[in-house]
Short mmCIF file of C-alpha atoms in Angstrom, two decimals:
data_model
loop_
_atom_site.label_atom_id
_atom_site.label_comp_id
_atom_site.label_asym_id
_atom_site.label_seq_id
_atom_site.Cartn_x
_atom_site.Cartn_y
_atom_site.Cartn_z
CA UNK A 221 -45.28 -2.35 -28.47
CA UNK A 222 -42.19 -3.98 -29.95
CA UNK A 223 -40.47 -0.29 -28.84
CA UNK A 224 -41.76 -0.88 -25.45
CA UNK A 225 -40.56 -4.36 -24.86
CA UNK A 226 -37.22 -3.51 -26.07
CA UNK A 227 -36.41 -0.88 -23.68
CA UNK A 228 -37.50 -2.87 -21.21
CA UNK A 229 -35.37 -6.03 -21.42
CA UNK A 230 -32.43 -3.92 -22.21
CA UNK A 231 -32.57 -1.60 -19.54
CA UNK A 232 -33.02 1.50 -21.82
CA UNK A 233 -36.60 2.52 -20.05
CA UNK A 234 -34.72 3.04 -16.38
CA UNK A 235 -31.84 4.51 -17.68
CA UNK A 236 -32.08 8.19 -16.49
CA UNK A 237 -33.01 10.76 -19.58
CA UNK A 238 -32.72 7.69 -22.01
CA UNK A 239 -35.20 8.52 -24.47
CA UNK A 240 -37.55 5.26 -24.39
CA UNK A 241 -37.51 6.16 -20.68
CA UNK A 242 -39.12 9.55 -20.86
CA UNK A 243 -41.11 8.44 -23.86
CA UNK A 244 -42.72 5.51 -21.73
CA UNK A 245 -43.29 7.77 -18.47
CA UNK A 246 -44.85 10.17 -20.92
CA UNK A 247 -47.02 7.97 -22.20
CA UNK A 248 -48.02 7.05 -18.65
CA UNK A 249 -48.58 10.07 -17.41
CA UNK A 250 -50.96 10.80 -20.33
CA UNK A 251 -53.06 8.04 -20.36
CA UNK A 252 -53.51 5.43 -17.62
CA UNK A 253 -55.53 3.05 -19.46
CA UNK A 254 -53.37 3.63 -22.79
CA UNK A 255 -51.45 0.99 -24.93
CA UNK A 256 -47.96 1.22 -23.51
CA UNK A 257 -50.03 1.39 -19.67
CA UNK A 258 -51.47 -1.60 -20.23
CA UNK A 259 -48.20 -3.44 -21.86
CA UNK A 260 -46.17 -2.24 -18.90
CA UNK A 261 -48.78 -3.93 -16.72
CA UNK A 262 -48.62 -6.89 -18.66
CA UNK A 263 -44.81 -6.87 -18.38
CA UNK A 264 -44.91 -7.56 -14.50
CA UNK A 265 -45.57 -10.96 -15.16
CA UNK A 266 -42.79 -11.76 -17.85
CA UNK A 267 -40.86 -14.89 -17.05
CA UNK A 268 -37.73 -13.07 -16.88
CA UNK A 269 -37.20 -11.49 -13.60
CA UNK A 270 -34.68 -8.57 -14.81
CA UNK A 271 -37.62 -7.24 -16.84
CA UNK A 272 -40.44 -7.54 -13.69
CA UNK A 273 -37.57 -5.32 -11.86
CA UNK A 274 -37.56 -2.80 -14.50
CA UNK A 275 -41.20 -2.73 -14.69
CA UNK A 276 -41.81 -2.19 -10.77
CA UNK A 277 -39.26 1.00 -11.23
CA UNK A 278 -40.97 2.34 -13.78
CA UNK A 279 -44.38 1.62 -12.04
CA UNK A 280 -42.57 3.35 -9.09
CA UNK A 281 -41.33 6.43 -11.24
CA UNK A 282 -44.47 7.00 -12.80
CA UNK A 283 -46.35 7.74 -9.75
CA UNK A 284 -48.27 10.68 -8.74
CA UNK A 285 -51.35 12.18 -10.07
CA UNK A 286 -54.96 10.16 -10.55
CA UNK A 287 -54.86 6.65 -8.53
CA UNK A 288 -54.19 3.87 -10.82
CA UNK A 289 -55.67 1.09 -9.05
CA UNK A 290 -54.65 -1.45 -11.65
CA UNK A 291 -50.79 -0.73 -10.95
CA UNK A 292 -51.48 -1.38 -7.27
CA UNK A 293 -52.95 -4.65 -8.18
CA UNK A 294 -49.57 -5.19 -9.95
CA UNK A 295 -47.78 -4.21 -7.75
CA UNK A 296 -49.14 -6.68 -5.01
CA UNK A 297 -48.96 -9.52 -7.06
CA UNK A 298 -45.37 -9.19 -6.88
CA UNK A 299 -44.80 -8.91 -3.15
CA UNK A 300 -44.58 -13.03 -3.72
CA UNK A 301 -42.70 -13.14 -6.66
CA UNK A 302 -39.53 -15.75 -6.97
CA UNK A 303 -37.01 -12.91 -7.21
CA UNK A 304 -36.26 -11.02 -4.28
CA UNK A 305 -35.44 -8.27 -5.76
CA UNK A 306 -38.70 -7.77 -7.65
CA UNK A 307 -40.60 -8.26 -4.22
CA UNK A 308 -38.87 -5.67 -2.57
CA UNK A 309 -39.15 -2.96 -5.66
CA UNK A 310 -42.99 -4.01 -5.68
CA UNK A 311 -42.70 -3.53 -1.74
CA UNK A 312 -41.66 0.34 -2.00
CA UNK A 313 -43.95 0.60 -5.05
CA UNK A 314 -46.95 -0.62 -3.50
CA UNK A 315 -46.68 2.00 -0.50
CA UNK A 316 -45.98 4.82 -2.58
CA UNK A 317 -48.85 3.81 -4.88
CA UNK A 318 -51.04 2.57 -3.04
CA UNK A 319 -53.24 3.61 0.00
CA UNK A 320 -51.44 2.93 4.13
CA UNK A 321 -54.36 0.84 4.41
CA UNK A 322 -53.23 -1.34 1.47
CA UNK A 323 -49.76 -1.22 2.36
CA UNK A 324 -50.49 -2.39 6.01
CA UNK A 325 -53.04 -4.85 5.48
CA UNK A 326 -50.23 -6.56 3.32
CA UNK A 327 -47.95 -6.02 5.93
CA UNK A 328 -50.19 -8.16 8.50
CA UNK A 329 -50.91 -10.41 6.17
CA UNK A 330 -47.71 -11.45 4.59
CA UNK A 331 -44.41 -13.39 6.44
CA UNK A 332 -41.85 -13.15 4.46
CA UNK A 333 -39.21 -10.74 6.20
CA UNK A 334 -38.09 -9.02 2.97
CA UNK A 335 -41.25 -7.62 2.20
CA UNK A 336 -42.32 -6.87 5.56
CA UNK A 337 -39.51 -5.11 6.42
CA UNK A 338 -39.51 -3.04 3.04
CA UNK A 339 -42.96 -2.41 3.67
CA UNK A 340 -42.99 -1.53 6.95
CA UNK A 341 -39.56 1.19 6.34
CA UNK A 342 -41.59 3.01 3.73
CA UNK A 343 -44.50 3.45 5.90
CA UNK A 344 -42.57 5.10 8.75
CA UNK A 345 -44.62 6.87 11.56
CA UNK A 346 -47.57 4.04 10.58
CA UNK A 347 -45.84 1.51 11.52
CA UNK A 348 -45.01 2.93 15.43
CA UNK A 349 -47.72 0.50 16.98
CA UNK A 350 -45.94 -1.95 15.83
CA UNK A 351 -43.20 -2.78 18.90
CA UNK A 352 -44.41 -6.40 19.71
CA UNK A 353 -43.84 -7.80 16.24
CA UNK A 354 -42.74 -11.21 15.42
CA UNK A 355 -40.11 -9.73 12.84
CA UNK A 356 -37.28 -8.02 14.73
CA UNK A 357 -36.48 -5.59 11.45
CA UNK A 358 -40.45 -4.42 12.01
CA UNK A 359 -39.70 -3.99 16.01
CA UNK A 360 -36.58 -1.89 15.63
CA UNK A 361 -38.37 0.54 12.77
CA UNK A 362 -41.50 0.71 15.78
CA UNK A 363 -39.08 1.42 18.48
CA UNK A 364 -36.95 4.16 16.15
CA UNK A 365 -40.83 5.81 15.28
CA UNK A 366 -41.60 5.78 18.84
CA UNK A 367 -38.28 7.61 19.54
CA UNK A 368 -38.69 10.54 16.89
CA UNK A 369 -41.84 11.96 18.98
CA UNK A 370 -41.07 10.44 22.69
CA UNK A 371 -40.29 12.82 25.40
CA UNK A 372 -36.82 13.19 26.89
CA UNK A 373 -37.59 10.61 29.85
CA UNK A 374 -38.48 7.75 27.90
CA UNK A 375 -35.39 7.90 25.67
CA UNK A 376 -33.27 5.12 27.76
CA UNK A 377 -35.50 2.75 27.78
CA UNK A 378 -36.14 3.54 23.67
CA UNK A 379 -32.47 3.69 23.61
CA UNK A 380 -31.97 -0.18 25.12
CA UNK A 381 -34.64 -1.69 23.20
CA UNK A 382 -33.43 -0.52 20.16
CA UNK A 383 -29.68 -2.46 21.29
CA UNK A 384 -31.76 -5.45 21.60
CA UNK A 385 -32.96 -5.09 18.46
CA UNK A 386 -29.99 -4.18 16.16
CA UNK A 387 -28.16 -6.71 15.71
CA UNK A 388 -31.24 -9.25 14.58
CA UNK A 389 -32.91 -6.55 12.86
CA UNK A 390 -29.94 -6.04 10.78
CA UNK A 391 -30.56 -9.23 9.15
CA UNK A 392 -33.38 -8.11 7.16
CA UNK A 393 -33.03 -4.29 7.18
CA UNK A 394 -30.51 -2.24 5.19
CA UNK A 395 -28.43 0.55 6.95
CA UNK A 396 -29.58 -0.26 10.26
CA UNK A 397 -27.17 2.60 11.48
CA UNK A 398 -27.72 4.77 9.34
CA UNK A 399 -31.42 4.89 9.93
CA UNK A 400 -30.92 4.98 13.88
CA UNK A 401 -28.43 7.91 13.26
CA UNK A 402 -30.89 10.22 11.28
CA UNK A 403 -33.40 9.93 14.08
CA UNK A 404 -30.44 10.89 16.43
CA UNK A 405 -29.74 13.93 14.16
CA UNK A 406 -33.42 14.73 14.10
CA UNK A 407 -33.37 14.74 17.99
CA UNK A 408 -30.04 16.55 18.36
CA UNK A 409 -28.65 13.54 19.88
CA UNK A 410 -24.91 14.25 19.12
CA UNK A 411 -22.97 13.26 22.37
CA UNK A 412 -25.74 10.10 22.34
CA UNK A 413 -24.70 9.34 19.18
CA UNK A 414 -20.96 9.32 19.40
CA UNK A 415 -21.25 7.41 22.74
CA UNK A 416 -23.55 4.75 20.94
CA UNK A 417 -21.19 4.13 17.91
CA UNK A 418 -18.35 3.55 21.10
CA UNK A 419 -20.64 0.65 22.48
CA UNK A 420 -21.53 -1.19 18.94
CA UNK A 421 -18.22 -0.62 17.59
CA UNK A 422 -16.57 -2.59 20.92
CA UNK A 423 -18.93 -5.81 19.99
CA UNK A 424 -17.68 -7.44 16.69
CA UNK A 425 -21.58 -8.95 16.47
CA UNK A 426 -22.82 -5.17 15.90
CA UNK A 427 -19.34 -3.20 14.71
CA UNK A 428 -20.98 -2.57 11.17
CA UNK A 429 -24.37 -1.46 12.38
CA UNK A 430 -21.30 1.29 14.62
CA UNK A 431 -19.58 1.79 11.53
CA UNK A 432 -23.25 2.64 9.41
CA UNK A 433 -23.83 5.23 12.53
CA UNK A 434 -20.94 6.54 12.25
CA UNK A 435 -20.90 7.34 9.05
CA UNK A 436 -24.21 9.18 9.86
CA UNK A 437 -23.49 11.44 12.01
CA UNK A 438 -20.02 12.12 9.89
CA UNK A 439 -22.21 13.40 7.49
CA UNK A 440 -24.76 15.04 10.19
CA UNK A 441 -22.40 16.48 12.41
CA UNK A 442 -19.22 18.89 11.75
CA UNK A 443 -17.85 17.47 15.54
CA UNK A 444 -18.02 13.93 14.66
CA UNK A 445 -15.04 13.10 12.47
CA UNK A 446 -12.78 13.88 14.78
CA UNK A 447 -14.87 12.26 17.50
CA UNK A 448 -15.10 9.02 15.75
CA UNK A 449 -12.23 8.32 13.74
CA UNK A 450 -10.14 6.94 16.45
CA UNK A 451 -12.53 4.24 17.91
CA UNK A 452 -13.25 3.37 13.87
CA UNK A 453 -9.26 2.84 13.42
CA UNK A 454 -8.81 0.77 16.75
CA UNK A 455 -11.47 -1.80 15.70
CA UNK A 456 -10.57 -2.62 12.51
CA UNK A 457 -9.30 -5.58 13.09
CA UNK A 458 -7.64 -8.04 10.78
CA UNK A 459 -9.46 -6.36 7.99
CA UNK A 460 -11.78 -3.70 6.75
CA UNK A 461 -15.42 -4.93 6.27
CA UNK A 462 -17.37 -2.54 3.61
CA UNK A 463 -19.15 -0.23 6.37
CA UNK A 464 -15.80 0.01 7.81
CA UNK A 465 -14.47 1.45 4.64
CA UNK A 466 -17.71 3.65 3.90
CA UNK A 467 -17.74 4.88 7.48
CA UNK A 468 -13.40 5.48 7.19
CA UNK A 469 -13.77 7.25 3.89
CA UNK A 470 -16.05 9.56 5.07
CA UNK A 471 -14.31 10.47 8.41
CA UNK A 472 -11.27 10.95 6.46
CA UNK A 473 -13.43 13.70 4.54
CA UNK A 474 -13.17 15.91 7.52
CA UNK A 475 -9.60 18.23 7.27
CA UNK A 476 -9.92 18.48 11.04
CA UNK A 477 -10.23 14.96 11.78
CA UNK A 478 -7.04 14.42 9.80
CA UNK A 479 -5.08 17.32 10.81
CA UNK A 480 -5.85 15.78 14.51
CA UNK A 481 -5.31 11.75 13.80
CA UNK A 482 -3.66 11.45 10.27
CA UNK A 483 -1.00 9.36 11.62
CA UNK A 484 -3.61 6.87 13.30
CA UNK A 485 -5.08 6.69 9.71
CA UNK A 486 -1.81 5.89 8.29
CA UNK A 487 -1.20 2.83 10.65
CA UNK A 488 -4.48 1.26 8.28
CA UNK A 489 -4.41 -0.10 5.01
CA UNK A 490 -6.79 2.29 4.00
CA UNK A 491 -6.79 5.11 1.55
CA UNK A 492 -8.64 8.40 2.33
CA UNK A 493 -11.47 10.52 0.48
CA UNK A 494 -9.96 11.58 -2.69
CA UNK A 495 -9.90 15.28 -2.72
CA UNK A 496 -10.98 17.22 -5.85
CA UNK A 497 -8.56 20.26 -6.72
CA UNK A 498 -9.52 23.15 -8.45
CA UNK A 499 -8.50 23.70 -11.90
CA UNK A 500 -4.63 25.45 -11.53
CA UNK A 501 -3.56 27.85 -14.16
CA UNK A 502 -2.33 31.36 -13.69
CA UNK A 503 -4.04 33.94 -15.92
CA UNK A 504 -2.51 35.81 -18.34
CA UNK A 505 -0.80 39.32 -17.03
CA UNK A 506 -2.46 42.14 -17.93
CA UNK A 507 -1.38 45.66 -18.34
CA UNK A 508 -4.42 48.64 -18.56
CA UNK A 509 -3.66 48.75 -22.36
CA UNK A 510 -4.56 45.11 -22.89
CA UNK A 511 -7.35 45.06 -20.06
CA UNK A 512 -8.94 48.54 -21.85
CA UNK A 513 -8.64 46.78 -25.10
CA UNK A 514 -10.53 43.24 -23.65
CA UNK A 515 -13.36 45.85 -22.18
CA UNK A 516 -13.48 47.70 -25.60
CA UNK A 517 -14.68 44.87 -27.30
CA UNK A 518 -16.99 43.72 -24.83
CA UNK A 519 -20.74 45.30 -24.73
CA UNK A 520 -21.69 47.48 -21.03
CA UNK A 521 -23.93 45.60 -20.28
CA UNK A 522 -22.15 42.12 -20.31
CA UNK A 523 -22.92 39.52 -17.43
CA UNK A 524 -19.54 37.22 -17.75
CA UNK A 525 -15.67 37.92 -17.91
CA UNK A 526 -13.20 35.77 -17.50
CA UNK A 527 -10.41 37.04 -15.43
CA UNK A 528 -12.30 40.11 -14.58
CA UNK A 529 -9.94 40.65 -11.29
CA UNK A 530 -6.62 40.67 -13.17
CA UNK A 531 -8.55 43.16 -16.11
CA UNK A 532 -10.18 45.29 -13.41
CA UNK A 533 -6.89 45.17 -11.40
CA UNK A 534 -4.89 46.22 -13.93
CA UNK A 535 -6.87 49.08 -14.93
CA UNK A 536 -7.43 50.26 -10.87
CA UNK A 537 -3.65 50.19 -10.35
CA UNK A 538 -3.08 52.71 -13.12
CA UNK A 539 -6.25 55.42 -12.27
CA UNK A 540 -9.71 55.26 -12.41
CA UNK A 541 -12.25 53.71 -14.53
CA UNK A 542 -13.79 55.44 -17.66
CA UNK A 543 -17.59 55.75 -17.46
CA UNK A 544 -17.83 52.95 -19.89
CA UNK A 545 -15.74 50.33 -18.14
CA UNK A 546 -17.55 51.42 -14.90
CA UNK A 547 -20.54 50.18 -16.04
CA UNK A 548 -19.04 47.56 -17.31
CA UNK A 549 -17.88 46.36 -13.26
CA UNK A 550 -20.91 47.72 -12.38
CA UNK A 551 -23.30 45.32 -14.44
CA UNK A 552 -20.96 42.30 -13.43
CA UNK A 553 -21.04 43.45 -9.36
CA UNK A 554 -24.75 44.08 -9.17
CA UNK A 555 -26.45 41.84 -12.41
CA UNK A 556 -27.11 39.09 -10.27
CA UNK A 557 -25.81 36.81 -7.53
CA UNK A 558 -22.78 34.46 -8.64
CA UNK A 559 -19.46 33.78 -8.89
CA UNK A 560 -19.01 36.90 -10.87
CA UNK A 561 -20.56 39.16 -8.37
CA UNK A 562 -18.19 37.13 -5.84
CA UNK A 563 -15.25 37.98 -7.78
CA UNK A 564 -16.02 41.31 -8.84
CA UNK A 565 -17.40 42.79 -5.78
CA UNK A 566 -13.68 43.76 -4.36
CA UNK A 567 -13.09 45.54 -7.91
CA UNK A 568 -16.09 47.70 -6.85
CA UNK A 569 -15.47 48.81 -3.81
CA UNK A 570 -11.61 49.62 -4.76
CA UNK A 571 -13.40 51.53 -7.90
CA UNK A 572 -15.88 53.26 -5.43
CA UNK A 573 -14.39 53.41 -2.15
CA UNK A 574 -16.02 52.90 1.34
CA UNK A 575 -19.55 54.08 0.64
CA UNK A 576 -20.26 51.22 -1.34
CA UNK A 577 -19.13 48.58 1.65
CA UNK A 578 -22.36 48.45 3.11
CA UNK A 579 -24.38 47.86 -0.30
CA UNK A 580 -21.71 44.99 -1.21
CA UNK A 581 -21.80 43.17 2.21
CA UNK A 582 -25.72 42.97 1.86
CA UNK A 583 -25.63 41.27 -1.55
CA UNK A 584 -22.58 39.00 -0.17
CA UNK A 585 -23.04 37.63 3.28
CA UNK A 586 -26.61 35.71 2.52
CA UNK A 587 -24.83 33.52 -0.47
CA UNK A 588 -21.82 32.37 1.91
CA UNK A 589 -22.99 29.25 2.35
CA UNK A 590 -24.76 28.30 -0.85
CA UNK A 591 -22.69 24.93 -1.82
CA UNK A 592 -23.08 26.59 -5.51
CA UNK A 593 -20.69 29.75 -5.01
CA UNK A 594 -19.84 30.21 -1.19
CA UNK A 595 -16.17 29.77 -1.80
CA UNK A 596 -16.50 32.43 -4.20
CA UNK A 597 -18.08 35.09 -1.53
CA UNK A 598 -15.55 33.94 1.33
CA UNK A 599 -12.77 34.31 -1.10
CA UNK A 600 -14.12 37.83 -2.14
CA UNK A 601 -14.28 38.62 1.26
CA UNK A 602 -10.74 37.57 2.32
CA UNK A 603 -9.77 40.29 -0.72
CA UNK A 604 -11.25 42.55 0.59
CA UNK A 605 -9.58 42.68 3.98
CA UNK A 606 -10.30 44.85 6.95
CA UNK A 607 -13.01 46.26 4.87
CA UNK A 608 -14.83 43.06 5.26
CA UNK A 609 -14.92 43.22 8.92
CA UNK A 610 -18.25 44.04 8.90
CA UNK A 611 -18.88 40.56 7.56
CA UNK A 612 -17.00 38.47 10.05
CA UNK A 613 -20.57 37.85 12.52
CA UNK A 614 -21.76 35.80 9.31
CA UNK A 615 -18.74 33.98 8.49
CA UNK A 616 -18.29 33.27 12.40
CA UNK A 617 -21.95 32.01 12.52
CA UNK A 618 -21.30 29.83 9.31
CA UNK A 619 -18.04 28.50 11.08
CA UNK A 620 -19.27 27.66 14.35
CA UNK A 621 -22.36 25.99 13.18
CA UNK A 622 -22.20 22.52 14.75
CA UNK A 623 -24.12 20.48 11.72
CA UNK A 624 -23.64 20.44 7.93
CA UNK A 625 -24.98 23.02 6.04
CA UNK A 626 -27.70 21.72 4.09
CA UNK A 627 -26.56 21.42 -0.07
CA UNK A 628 -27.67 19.38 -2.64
CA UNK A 629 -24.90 16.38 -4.04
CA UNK A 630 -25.77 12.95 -5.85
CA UNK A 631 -23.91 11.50 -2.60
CA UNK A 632 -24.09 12.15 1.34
CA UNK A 633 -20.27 12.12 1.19
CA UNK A 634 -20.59 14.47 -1.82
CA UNK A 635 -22.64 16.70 0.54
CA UNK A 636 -19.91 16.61 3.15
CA UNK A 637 -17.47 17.30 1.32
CA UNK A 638 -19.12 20.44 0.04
CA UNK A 639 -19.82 21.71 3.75
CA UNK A 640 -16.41 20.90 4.03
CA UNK A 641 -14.86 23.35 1.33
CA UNK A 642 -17.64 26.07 2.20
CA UNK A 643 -16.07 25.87 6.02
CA UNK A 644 -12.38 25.75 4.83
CA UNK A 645 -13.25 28.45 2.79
CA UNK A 646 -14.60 30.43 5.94
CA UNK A 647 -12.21 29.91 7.72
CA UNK A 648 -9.67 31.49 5.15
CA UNK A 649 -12.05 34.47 4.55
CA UNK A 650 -11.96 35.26 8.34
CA UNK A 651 -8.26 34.63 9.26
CA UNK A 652 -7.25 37.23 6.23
CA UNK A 653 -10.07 39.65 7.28
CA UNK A 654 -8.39 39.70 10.58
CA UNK A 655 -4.58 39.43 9.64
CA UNK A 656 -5.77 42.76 7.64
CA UNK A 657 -7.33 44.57 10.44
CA UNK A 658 -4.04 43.86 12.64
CA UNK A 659 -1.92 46.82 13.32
#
């Protein structure tokens, strides 16, 4: 198990796609009560603490399928360990692992506040009863349970214990805010929201659990950059504490929020969201003798060509298509949904004429706001023109759509920033449909 201990105390065996990673999780997987099992097990109690860390993630990554009783066992015997770090990675292990029942007898057993609290966030709803604990971290995760399934009436009163709670509950629990604004979200809370970020961001004792809502419902709610940026810059203070800078950057995400209050941003030290640019480059002209000769040497039935708009273009503005290099835009408009239907979709319909329209709006108005290739479809739509009336009910409905669209990032500002480009791309798509209807 040389192999084994190796990846371990280097790091290798949580390092994502690392081979000695997916060979160990493998080997797992296959056999609980194998060799490199049983080492693994035996690792949690190494004398160096870096390597019990490494060990509860890979305990933690390895779950699913059959119990493993043994790894609970493990994992338990670490909710006291030395390192605070290995207790709470054996916290989140042990209820993800392990049975509520476990998790919660440990919870009622056990006083220190780390693991409690770790404990007690990964059970969630089980932990609701919970509102009279000693631990204020415990009382504030009861109170925010409670809230998720109380009726409308008893929100206040949720709402003020949870402001008794914050600030002490902070100590021990991380993202306080951000945790209170998901429930928010959940609830449709947005004018409760913005109004509570107002009241913690006035008290410097709880102006980072403001800034960690904030940044919440920034990433929840379309509305809320330009809501919140403003009450972010004017309690800044002498300087910018980390959740004051998370929660800035991702205001200054929002185009709106800056086209409205870029100049309050600028009176900060502070720099905004860096914004990605597409790759520029202007394609190479094309005349129908060098688009027919690109087409020539490509089969009918291909699925990909680059610059098909400027080779398509070319050929439209000089008559129509052969047979051959109509199936050719046929194959790329209808194949399958992607940027190349997006972009070819406008060849189409100039190569087929209005009886087509309805057939092309059908395969492009459900992908508008797929983070993927959106753009593409509003910017195929905006080509289009006043043909693409028709479509402006979906890109209105995608435009006035009060939260995010739901995508799929390795970040939450990632995310927003994607719901921002598939809006601003909207937005283009609708204003050109419309300057093209205009008599």
């Amino acid at each position: 198990m040389k192999w084994l201990d190796e990846a371990v105390s280097t790091g290798d065996a949580t390092t994502p796609a690392h081979a000695s990673r997916t060979a160990i999780l493998d080997a797992i997987r296959a056999d609980r009560t194998g060799p490199v099992s049983v080492r693994l097990l035996q690792l949690s109690r190494c004398d160096d603490a870096f390597v019990r860390r490494e060990v509860m993630d890979l305990l933690s990554s390895a779950g699913g399928g059959h119990p493993w009783p043994e790894a609970v066992e493990a994992g338990l015997a670490r909710l006291t360990d030395p390192d605070e770090e290995v207790r709470r990675r054996a916290a989140s292990f042990v209820v993800r692992a392990g049975s509520r029942d476990v998790a919660l007898k440990a919870l009622g057993e056990l006083i220190d506040p780390v693991v409690r609290t770790t404990l007690a966030a990964r059970l969630g709803g089980s932990v609701a009863h919970l509102l009279d604990d000693p631990l204020a971290s415990i009382r504030f995760l009861a109170h925010l349970e409670t809230l998720k399934v109380a009726p409308r009436e008893q929100w206040p009163a949720l709402d003020g214990a949870l402001l008794v709670e914050a600030l002490e509950a902070a100590r021990h629990l991380d993202d306080t805010g951000r945790r209170w604004g998901r429930v928010l979200y959940g609830l449709g809370r947005e004018q409760h929201a913005y109004a509570l970020v107002a009241r913690l961001l006035d008290d410097p004792a709880t102006r980072d659990i403001g800034a960690g809502l904030a940044r919440e419902a920034c990433h929840d709610w379309r509305a809320a950059p330009v809501e919140l940026l403003p009450p972010l810059v004017r309690h800044c203070g002498q300087g910018i504490s980390p959740a004051m800078a998370d929660a800035l950057t991702t205001v200054s995400i929002s185009e709106a929020a800056m086209r409205a209050h870029g100049a309050l941003m600028a009176t900060i030290p502070f720099t905004p969201y860096p914004r990605a640019r597409r790759p520029s480059g202007s394609p190479p002209p094309y005349d129908s003798a060098t688009a027919a000769a690109v087409l020539r040497a490509r089969p009918v039935d291909t699925g990909r060509l680059r610059h098909a708009p400027e080779i398509f273009g070319a050929l439209l503005d000089t008559g129509p298509l052969t047979f051959r290099q109509a199936a050719q835009l046929y194959n790329l408009t209808f194949k399958r949904p992607g940027r190349m239907q997006a972009v070819c979709a406008p060849m189409w319909l100039r190569h087929a004429g209005p009886t087509a329209l309805a057939r092309l709006l059908a395969l492009m108005t459900p992908h508008l706001g797929d983070y993927g290739i959106g753009e593409y479809y509003s910017e195929g739509l905006a080509r289009m023109g006043r043909h693409a009336v028709p479509a402006l009910p979906s890109l209105t409905a995608l435009i006035d759509r009060r939260t995010r669209i739901p995508v799929n990032d390795s970040t939450r500002d990632g995310e927003t920033m994607l719901d921002e480009r598939l809006l601003a791309a909207a937005i283009d798509a609708r204003r050109a449909i419309l300057a093209d209807a205009t008599p």
